[in-house]
Each structure stands twice: as C-alpha cells, then as structure tokens.
Coordinates of C-alpha atoms in Angstrom, one line a residue:
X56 CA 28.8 32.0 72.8
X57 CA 27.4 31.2 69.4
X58 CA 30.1 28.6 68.7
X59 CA 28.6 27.1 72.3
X60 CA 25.1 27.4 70.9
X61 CA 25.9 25.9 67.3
X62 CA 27.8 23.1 69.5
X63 CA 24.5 22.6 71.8
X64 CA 22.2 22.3 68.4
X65 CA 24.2 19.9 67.0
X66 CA 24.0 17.6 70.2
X67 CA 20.4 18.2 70.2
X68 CA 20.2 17.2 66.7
X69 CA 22.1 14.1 67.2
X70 CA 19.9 12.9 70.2
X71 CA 16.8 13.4 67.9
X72 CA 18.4 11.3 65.4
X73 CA 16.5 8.0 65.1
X74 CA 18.6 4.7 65.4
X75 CA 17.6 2.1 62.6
X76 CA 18.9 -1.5 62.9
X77 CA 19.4 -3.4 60.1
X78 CA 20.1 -7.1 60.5
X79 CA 21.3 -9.5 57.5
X80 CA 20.7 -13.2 57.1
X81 CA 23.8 -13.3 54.9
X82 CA 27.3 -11.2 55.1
X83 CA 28.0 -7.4 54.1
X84 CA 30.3 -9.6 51.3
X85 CA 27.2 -11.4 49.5
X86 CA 26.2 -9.4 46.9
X87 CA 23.1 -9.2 47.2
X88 CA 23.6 -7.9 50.9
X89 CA 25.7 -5.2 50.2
X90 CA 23.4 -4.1 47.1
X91 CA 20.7 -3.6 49.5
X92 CA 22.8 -2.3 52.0
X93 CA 24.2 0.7 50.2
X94 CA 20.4 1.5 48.8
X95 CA 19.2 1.7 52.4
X96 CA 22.6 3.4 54.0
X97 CA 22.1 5.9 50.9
X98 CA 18.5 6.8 51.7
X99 CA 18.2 7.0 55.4
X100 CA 22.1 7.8 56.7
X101 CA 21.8 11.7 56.2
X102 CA 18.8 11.8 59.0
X103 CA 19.0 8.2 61.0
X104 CA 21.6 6.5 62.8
X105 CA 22.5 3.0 61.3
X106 CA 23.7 0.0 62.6
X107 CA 23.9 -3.5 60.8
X108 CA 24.2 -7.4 62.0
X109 CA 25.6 -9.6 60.1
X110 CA 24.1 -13.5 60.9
X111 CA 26.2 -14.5 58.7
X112 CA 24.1 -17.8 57.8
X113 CA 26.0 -19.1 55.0
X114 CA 28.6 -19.5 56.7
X115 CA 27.6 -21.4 59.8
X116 CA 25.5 -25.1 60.3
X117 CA 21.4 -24.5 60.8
X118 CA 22.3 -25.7 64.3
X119 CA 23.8 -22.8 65.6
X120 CA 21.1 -20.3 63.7
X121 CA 19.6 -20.1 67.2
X122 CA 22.6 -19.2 68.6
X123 CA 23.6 -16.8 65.9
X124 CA 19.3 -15.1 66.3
X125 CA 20.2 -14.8 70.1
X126 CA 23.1 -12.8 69.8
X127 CA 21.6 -10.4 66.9
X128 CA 18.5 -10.1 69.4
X129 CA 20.8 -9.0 72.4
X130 CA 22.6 -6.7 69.9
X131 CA 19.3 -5.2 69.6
X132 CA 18.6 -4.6 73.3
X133 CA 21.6 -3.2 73.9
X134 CA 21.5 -0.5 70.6
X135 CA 17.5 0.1 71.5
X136 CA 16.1 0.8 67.7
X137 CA 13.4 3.2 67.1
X138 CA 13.0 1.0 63.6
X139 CA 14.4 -2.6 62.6
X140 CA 15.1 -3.7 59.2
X141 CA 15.4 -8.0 58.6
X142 CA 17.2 -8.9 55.5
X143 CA 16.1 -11.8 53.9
X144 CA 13.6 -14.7 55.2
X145 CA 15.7 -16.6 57.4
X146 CA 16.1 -13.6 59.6
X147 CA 12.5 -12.5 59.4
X148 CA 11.5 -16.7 60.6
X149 CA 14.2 -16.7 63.6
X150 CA 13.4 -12.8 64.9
X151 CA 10.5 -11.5 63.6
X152 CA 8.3 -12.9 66.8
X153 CA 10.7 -11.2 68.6
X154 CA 10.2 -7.9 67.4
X155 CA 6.7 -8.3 67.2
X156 CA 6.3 -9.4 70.9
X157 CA 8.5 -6.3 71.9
X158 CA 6.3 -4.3 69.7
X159 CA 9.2 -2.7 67.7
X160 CA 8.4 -1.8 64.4
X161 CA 10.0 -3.9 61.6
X162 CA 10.4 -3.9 57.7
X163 CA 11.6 -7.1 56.2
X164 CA 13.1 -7.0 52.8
X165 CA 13.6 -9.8 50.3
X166 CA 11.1 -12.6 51.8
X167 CA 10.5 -14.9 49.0
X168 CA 7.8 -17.1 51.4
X169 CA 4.5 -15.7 52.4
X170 CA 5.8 -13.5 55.8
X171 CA 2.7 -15.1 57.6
X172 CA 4.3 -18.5 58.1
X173 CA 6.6 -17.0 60.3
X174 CA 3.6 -16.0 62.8
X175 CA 1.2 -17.7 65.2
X176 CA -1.0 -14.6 63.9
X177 CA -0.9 -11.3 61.9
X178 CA 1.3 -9.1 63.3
X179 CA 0.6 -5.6 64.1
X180 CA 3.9 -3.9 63.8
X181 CA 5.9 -6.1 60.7
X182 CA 5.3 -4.7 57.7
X183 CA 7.7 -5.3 54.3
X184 CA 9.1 -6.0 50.7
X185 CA 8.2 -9.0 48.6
X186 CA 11.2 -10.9 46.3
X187 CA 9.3 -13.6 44.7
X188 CA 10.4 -14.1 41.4
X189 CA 8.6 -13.2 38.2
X190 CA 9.0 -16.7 36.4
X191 CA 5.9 -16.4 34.1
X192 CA 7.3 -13.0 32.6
X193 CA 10.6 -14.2 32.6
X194 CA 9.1 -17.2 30.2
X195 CA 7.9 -13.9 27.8
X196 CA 11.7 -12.8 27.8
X197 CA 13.5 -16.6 26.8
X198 CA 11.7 -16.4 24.2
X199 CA 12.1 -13.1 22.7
X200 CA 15.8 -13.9 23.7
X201 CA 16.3 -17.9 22.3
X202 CA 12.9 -18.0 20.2
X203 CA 13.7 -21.8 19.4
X204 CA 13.4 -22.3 23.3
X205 CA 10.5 -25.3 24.1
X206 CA 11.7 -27.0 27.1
X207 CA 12.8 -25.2 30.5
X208 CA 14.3 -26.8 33.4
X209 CA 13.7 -24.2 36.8
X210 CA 16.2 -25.7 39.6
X211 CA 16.1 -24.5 43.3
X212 CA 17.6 -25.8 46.5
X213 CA 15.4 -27.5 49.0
X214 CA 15.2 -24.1 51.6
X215 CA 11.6 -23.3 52.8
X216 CA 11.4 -20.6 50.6
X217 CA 12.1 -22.3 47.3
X218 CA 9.2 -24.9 48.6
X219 CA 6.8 -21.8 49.2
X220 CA 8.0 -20.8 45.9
X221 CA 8.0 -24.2 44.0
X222 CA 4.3 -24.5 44.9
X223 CA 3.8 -20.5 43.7
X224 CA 4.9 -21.6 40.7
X225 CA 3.3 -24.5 40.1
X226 CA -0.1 -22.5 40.7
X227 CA 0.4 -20.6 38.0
X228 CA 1.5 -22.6 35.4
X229 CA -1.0 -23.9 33.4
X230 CA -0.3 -27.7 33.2
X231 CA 3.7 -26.7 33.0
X232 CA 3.2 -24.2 29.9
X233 CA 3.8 -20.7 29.9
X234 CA 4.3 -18.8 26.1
X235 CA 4.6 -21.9 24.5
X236 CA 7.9 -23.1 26.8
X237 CA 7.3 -26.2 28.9
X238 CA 8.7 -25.9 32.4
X239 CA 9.9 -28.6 34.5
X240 CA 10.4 -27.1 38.6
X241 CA 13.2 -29.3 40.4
X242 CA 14.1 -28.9 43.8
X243 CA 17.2 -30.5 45.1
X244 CA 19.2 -31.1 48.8
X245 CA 22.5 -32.5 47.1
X246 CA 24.7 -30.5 44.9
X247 CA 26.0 -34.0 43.8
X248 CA 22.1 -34.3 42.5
X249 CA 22.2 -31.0 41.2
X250 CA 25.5 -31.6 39.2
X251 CA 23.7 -34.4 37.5
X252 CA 20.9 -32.6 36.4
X253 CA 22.8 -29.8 35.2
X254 CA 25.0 -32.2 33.2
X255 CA 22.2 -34.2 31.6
X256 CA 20.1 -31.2 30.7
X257 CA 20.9 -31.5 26.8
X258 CA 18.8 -34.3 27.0
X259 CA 15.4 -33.0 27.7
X260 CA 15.8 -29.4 28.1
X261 CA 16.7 -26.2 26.1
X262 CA 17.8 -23.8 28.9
X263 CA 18.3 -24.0 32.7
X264 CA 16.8 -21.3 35.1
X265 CA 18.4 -21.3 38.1
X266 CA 16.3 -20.5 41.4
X267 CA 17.4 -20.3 44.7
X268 CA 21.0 -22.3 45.8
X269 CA 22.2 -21.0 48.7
X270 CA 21.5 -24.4 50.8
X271 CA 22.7 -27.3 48.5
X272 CA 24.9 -29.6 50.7
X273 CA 28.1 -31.3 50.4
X274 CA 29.1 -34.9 50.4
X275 CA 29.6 -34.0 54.3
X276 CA 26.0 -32.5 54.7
X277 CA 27.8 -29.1 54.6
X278 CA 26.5 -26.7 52.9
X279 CA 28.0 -25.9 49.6
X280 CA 29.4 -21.6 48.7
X281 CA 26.4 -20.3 46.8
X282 CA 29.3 -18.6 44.6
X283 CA 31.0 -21.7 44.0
X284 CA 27.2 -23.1 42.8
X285 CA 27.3 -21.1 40.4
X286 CA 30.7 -21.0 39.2
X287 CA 30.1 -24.7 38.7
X288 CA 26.7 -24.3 37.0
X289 CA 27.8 -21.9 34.3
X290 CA 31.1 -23.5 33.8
X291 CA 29.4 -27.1 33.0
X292 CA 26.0 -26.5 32.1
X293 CA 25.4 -27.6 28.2
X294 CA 22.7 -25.5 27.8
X295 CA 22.4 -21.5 28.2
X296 CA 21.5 -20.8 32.3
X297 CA 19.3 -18.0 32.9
X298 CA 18.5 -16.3 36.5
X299 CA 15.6 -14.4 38.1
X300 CA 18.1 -12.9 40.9
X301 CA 20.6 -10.1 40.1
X302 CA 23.3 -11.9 42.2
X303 CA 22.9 -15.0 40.1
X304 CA 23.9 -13.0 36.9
X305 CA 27.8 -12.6 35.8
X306 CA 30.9 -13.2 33.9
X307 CA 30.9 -16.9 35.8
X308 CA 27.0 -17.0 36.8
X309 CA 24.0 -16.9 34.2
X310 CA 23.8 -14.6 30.8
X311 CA 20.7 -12.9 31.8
X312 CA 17.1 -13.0 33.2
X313 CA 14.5 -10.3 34.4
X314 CA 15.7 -10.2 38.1
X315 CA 14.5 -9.6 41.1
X316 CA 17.0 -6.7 42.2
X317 CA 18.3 -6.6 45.7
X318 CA 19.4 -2.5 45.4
X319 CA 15.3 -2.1 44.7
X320 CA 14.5 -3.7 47.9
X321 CA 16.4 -2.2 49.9
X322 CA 15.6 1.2 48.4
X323 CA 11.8 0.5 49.2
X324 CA 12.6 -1.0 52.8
X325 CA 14.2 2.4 53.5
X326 CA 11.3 4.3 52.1
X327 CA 8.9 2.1 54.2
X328 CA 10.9 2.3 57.4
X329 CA 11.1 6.1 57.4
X330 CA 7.2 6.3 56.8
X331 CA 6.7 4.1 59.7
X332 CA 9.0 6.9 61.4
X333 CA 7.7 9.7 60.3
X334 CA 4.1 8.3 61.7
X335 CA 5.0 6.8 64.9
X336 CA 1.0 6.6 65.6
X337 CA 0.5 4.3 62.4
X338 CA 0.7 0.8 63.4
X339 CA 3.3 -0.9 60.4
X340 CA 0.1 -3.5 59.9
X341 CA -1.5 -0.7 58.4
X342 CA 1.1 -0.1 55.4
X343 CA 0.8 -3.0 53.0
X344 CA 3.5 -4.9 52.3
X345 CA 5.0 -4.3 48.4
X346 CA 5.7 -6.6 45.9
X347 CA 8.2 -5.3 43.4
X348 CA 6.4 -6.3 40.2
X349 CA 8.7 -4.5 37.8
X350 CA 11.8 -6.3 37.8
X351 CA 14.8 -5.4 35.8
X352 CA 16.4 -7.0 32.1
X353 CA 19.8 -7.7 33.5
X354 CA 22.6 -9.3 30.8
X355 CA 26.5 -10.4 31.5
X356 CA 28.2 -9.5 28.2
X357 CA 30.6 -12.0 28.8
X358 CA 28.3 -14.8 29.0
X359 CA 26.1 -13.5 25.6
X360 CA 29.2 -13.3 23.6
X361 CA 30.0 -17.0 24.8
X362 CA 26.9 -18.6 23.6
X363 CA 27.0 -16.1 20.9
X364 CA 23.7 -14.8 21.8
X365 CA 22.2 -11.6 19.9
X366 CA 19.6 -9.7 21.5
X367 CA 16.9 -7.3 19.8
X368 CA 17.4 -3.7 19.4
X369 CA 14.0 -3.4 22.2
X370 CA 16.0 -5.6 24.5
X371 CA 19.3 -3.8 24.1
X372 CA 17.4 -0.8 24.5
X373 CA 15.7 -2.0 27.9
X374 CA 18.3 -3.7 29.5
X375 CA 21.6 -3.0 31.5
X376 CA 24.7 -4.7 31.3
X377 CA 27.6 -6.3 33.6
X378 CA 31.3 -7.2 32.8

C-alpha cells in the first residue's frame, strides 16, 4: 500500500511538472548554444520538463528558414509548453508573433536588435534578455591592455542585427572616439571583402574587433562556417583581434575582450521564465526585459602568449582564462 501511494505521488508530481520549450536559432554544437543550454537545463531541470529545437540556421539557406520556423512551431503544438524560451534573434523575428498570437508566454535570450522590430505592436506575453555588446567599455579595456592602441577597426557581417547594432554604435560614439581610440564600424556581406580588410588592417588600424560573423557568404552566396571565420581571422590578421562574444574568444579565435557571455543569458532566461511560472496571472509584458550590463574579462592564453601580450596584475586578477 504505501509503495502504491509513493508510486501515485510521484505520478502526480510528474503531471504537475511544467513543460518548458526551448528553441535554438543555431545547433546544440555552437558554442554559444550549448553554453546557454546547460545554464538553463541546470536551473530549471530539477522542477520543469525540457524540451529543445534545434533550427539549425547555420546550416541551411535563408530560404528554407520558413520552412525550418514551421516545423519548430508544429513541434510546439504537439509538446503544448506552459513556457517557451527563443534562442537568439532569428528565432525570436520568425516565431515570436506566433507565440504572441497564441498567447503563450515567451522569454527570448541573446537578441542583439531592439525585440520590437519583430512586432506589429508591443506584445503582452514576450518578455527577455538583451546581448548587445558593450563596445564603449570594451574601448576602456584595449587600452589598459595595448596602451599604444589609437586606431580600431569593429567588423560585423551584414545580418539585421549587426545593422541594429552598427547604428547603436554609432550613436554612441562621439564623432568615432571613445578613450582616446578612434573606431572605424565596417559591415560586410562577402568574406572575400572581409579577408581584405582583415589583411590590409596594418595599414590604418592598431587592432581588429570582431562583431557579429555568422552570415558572411561564399564565392557561391553560401554562407561561410562562423568557426571557420574565425579560424581564418586569427590566423591572418596582422594586428591583435579582440571579441565582445565569448564564442569568438580561443586558442584559433581572438586573445580577449569583455564579452557578452551566452552561460549568463541563459541563466537569467531561466530565472525569468520560472517567474513568469511561478505567477501565471502576471502578464510577461509586465517583467522588463534585462540587459546584462556586466559582462565578463575573458582571455585565450594561447593567443596572449602569441602576441606576447602582458596584462596588469588588476586584469589578471579580474579576468578568466581559456586553453
């Protein structure tokens, strides 16, 4: 009898459990999904029931991203979510009307484009994380880091969120100086045109930042491997490349930057969504959404010890290290 009755409260339990859906613009592969994967899976899994969709959009042509949004919006149907979580802003732009219209409530994480372009109006029941990045502090930081710096070249692809971004950026730069660094913004379709830039940076530039580069496109209009971007970038560049994403920083990526970190966004999506759960009543619309400010000093040891770069005792003391 009171194995029956333990058996009987744990079925209860699990019917009570909510169902959370998380759906990914990228791959559970990409770093910077499964970072924010494991900080949501490791806050919410012990009471909520998780599912994730993978749209896999770095891998297929922007044609079939209907296709692709159709699918992960009849996945949805079928698993019924008491919560849904969007990863990243190409997810938020294709289903994020959806969700609204069926009045599911939804956290986004990792929108670098202001959410409301994706919206004939405010919605009422999407509510999120910012990950814009934090160029003009990351200025402070070059140059504490390379104190000779004058001269910054910022390159992003030509996405709509670096163009939300490039004009963010531009707004707050006055007349392209920030601490004494002047900053140059490109944005770029072709990795051809990117490789050239790169290449010919010596010339009128100290350091590269790189932005956003998961869209460049081939010779073919394909769309070039953000990890092969990279490899590229750091292998070639002739001038020290700095990031402002964690996923951009590594052994064959840039030395460093104060990064927007994907593991933080997801660990503040999952403290959003379970408020929104916890308060079924509340309408999302009424929780803000957050901008993590704070960032983190993130360096590759492989790539300091490369361009024999020495960092203050303060900056040793702050930051965290990979490879």
């Amino acid at each position: 009898m009171i194995v029956l009755l333990v058996f009987m409260s744990a079925q209860v339990f699990a019917k009570k459990q909510k169902k959370i859906l998380i759906i990914e613009s990228y791959h559970k592969e990409f770093k910077w999904d499964s970072d924010y994967r494991k900080s949501i899976s490791d806050y919410l899994k012990a009471n909520y029931t998780l599912s994730f969709f993978e749209m896999n959009t770095k891998k297929i042509s922007k044609q079939n991203y209907e296709n692709v949004a159709q699918s992960a919006w009849e996945y949805s149907l079928d698993y019924n979510p008491d919560l849904v979580i969007l990863g990243d802003d190409t997810a938020l732009s294709l289903l994020g009307e959806r969700f609204e219209h069926a009045k599911i409530p939804t956290v986004y994480l990792g929108i670098k484009s202001d959410p409301k372009l994706y919206f004939d109006k405010d919605p009422l029941y999407i509510t999120g994380i910012y990950a814009k990045p934090l160029v003009l502090k990351t200025a402070q930081y070059l140059k504490e880091i390379l104190p000779k710096t004058k001269r910054a070249l910022i390159l992003f692809d030509k996405s709509k969120s670096s163009e939300v971004l490039y004009q963010e950026i531009l707004k707050n730069i006055n007349n392209n100086y920030v601490s004494g660094i002047l900053f140059q913004v490109e944005t770029i379709e072709n990795f051809i045109n990117w490789q050239s830039l790169v290449l010919n940076a010596r010339r009128n530039f100290d350091v590269i930042i790189v932005g956003l580069y998961q869209y460049l496109k081939g010779e073919n209009g394909n769309e070039i491997d953000s990890e092969e971007v990279m490899k590229w970038t750091s292998k070639f560049t002739p001038v020290p490349v700095f990031g402002l994403w964690d996923n951009s920083v590594g052994k064959e990526k840039a030395i460093g930057g104060l990064v927007v970190s994907s593991s933080a966004q997801g660990y503040e999506a999952a403290k959003m969504a379970e408020k929104i759960l916890i308060y079924p009543h509340v309408l999302p619309k009424s929780i803000p959404p957050v901008y993590v400010e704070e960032g983190s000093v993130l360096f590759s040891k492989f790539q300091l010890k490369k361009w024999r770069i020495k960092l203050s005792k303060n900056l040793v003391h702050d930051a965290s290290f990979i490879d």
